[in-house]
CSV table of C-alpha atoms in Angstrom, one decimal:
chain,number,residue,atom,x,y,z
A,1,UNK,CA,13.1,-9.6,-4.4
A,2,UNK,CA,11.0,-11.7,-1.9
A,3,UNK,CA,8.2,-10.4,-0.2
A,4,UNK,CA,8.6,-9.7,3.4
A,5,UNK,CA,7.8,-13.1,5.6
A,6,UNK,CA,5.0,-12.5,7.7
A,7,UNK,CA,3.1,-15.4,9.6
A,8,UNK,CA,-0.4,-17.0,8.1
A,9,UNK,CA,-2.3,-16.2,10.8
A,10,UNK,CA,-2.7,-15.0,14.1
A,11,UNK,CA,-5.6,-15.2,17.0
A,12,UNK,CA,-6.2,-14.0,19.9
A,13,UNK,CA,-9.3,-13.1,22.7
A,14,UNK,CA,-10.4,-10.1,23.2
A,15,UNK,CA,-8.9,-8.3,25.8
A,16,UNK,CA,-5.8,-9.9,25.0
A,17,UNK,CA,-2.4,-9.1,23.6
A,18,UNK,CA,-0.8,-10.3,19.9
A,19,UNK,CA,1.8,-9.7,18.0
A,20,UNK,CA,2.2,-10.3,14.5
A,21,UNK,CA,5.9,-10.6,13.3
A,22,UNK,CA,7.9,-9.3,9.6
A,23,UNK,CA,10.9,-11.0,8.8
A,24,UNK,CA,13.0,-9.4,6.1
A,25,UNK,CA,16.8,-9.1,5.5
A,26,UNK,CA,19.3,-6.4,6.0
A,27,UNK,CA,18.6,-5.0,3.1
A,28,UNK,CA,15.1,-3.9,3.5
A,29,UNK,CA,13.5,-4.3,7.2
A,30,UNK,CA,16.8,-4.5,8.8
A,31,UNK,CA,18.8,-1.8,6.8
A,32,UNK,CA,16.0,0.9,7.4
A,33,UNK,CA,13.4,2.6,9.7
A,34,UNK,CA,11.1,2.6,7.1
A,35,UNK,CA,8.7,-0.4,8.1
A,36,UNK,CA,4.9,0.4,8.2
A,37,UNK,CA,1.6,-1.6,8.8
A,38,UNK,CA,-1.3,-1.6,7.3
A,39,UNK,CA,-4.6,-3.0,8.3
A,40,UNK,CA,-7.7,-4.1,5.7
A,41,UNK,CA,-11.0,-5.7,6.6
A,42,UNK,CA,-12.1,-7.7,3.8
A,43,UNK,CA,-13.5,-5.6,0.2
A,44,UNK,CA,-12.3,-2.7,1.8
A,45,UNK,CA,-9.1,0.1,1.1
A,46,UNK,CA,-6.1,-1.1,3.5
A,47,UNK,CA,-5.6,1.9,6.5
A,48,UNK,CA,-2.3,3.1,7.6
A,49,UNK,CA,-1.4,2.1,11.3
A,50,UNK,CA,1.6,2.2,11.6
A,51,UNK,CA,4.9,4.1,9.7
A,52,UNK,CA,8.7,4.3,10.4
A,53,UNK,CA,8.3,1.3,12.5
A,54,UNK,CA,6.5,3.0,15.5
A,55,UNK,CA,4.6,6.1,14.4
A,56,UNK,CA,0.5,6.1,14.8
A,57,UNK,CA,-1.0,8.3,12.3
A,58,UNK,CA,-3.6,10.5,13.9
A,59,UNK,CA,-6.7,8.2,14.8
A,60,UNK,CA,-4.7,5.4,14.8
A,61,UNK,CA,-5.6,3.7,18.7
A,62,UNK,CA,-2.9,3.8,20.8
A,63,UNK,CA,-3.6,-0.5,21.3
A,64,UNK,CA,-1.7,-0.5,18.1
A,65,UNK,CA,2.5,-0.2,18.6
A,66,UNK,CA,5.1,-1.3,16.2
A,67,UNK,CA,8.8,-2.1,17.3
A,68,UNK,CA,11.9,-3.9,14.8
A,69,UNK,CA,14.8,-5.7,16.4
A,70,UNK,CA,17.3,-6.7,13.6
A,71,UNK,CA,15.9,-7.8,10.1
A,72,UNK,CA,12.4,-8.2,12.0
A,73,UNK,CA,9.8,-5.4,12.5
A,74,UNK,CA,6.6,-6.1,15.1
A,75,UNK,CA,3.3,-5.2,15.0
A,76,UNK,CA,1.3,-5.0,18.6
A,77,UNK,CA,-1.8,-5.5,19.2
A,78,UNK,CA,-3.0,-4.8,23.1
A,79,UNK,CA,-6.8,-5.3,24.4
A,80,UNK,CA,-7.9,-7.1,21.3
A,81,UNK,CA,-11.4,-6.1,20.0
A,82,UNK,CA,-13.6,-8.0,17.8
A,83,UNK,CA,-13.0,-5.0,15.1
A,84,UNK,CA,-9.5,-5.4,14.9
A,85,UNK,CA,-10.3,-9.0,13.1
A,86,UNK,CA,-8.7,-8.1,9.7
A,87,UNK,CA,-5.6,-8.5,7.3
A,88,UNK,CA,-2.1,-7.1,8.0
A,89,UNK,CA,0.4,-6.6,6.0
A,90,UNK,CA,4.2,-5.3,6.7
A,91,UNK,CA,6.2,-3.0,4.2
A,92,UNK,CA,9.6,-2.0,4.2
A,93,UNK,CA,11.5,0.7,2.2
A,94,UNK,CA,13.9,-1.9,0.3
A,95,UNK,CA,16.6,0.3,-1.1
A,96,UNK,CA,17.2,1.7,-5.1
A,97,UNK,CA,14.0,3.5,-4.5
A,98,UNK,CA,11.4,0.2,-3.8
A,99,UNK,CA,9.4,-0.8,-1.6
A,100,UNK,CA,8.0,-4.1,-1.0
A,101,UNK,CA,5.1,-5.7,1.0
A,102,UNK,CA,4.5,-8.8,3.4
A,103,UNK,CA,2.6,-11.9,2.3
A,104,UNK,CA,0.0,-10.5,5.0
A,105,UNK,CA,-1.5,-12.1,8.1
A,106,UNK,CA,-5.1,-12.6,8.8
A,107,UNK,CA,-5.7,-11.9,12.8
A,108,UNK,CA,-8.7,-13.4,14.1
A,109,UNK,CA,-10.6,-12.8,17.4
A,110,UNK,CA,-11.5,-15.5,19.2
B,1,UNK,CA,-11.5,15.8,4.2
B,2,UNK,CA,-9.1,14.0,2.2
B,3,UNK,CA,-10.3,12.4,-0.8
B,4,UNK,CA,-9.2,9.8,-3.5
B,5,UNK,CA,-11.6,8.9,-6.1
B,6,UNK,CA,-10.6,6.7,-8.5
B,7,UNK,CA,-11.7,5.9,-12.2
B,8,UNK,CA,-14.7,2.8,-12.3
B,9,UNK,CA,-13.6,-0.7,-13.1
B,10,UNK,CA,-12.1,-1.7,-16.9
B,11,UNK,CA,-12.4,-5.4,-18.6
B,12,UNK,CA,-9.2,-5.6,-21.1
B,13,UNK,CA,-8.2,-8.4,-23.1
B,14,UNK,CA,-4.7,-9.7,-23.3
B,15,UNK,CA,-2.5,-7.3,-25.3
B,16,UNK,CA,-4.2,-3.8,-24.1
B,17,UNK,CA,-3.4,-0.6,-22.2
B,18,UNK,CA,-5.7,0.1,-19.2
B,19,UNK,CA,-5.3,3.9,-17.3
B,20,UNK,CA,-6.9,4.2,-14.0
B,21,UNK,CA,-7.0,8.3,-12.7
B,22,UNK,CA,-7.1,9.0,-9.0
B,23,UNK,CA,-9.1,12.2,-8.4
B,24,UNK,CA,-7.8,13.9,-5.3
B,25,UNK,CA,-9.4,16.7,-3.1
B,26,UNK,CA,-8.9,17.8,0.2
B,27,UNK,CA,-5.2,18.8,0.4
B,28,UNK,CA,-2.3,20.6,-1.7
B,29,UNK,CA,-1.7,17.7,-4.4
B,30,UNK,CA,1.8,18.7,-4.9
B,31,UNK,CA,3.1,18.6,-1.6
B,32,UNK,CA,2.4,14.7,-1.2
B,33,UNK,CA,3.7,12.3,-3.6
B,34,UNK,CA,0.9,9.4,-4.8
B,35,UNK,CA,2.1,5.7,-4.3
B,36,UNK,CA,0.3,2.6,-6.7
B,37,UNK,CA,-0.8,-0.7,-5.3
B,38,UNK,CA,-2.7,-3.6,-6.6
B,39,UNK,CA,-4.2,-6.4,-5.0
B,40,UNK,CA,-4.9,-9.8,-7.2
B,41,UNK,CA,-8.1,-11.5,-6.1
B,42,UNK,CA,-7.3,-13.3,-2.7
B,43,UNK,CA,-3.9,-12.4,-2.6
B,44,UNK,CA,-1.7,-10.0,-1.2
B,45,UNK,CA,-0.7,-6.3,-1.5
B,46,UNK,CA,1.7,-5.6,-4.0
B,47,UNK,CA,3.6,-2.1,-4.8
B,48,UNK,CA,4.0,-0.9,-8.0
B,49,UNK,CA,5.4,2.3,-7.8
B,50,UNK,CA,5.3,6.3,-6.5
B,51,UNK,CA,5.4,9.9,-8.2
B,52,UNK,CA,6.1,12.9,-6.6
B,53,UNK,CA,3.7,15.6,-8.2
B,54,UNK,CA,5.5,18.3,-7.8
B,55,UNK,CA,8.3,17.4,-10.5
B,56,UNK,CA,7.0,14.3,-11.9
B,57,UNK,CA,9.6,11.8,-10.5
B,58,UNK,CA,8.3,8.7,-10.2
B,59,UNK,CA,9.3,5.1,-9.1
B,60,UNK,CA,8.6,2.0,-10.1
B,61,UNK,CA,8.9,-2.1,-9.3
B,62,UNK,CA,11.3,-3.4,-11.2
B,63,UNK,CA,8.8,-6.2,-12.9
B,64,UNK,CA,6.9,-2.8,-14.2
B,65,UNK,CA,9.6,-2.2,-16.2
B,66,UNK,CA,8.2,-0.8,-19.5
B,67,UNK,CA,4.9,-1.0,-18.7
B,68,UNK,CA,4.0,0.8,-16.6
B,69,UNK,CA,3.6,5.1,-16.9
B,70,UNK,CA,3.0,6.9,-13.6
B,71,UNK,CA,1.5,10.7,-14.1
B,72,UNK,CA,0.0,13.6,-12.2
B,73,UNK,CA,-2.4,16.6,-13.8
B,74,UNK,CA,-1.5,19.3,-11.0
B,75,UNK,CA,-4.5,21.3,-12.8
B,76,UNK,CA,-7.2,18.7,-12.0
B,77,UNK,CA,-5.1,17.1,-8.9
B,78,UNK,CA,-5.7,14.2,-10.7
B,79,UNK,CA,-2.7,10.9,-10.7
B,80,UNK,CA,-2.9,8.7,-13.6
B,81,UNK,CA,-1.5,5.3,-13.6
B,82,UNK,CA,-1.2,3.0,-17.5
B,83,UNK,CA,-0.5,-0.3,-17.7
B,84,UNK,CA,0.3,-1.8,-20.8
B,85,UNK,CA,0.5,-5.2,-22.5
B,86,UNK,CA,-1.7,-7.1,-19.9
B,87,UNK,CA,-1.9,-10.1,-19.1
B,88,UNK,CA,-4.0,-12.3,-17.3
B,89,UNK,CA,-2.1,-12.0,-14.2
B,90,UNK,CA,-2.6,-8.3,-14.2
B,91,UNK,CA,-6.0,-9.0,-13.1
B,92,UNK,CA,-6.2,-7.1,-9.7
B,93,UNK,CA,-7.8,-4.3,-8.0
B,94,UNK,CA,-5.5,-1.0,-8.2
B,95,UNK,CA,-5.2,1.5,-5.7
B,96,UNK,CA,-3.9,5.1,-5.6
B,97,UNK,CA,-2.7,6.3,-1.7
B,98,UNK,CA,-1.4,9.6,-1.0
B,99,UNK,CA,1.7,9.2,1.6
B,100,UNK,CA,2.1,10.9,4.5
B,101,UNK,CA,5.6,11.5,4.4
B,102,UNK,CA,7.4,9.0,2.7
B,103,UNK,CA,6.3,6.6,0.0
B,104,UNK,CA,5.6,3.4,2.8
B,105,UNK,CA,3.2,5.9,4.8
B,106,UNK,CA,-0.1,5.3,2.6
B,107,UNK,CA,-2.3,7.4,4.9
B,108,UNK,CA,-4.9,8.2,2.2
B,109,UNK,CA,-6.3,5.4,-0.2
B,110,UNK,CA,-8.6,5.2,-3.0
B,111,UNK,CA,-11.4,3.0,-3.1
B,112,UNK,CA,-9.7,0.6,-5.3
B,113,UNK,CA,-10.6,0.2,-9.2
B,114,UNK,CA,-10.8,-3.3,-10.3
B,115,UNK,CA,-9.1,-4.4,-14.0
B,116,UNK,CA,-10.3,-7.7,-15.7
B,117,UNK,CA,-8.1,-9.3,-18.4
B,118,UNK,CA,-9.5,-12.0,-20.0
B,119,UNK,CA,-10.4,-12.9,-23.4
């Protein structure tokens, strides 16, 4: 199995709005609601934001949203703040009992 | 509060068996299972399996396979994770996460315990 497909790298202002993107197949992403995202600042544990594709864990700020058209899930980031600068990564419940991860995407505020 | 402490950092040479243990506190241990991540240096997550504590079933990646042994202590509330036969590219730092519901929903992570193979 591949990992999920997730973009590089990602920037935005703050104040504004980005979306980071997690392309899988229909056998993972698309075949399930079972797509969370987690975010990790660098030398530290990753945090839960997001799980079965649009549920915030308690604590989580509303800013974050996640959404999944297809074999793609979405994460959402609104009013950017020079805190959220971090890595994300994308997993997806991939059938037979795994689960796999995304390649990860380093957001950066401008 | 919710806590995952995990076992200090291990330097293995090619060959060995390293365990890392993942103390918990804060909540009933067999109601959540425990999922295993590792992270090589500068690259991405990576899961390596789940185990529900309450009966022992457990999970794994398929390139685990034989390596790898998953267990729980529900008298300490303690989750143990061995791999064996490492190998350079097992260098990574390891992380226990209790999940919130199902094994993707991490909400609860160690603070990582970093394994060294070199010879």
């Amino acid at each position: 199995q591949s990992a999920l497909t997730q973009p590089p790298s990602a920037s935005g202002s703050p104040g504004q709005s980005v979306t980071i993107s997690c392309t899988g197949t229909s056998s993972d992403v698309g075949g399930y609601n079972y797509v969370s995202w987690f975010q990790q600042h660098p030398g530290k544990a990753p945090k839960l934001m997001i799980y079965e594709v649009s549920k915030r864990p308690s604590g989580v700020p509303d800013r974050f949203s996640g959404s999944k058209s297809g074999n793609t899930a979405s994460l959402s980031v609104s009013g950017l703040q020079a805190e959220d600068e971090a890595d994300y990564y994308c997993s997806s419940y991939a059938g037979n009992n795994n689960w796999m991860f995304g390649g990860g995407t380093k957001l950066t505020v401008l | 509060q919710v806590q995952m402490v995990q076992s200090g950092a291990e330097v293995k040479t090619p060959g060995a068996s390293v365990k890392v243990s993942c103390r918990t506190s804060g909540y009933t241990f067999n109601r959540y299972g425990i999922t295993w991540v590792r992270q090589a240096p500068g690259q991405g997550l990576e899961w390596m399996g789940w185990i529900s504590p309450s009966n022992a079933n457990t999970h794994h990646a398929q390139k685990f396979q034989g390596r790898l042994t998953m267990t729980t202590d529900t008298s300490t509330s303690t989750a143990n994770m061995e791999l064996r036969s490492l190998r350079s590219d097992d260098t990574a730092v390891y992380y226990c996460a209790r999940d919130l519901s199902i094994p993707g929903s991490s909400i609860n992570w160690g603070q990582g315990t970093l394994v060294t193979v070199s010879s």
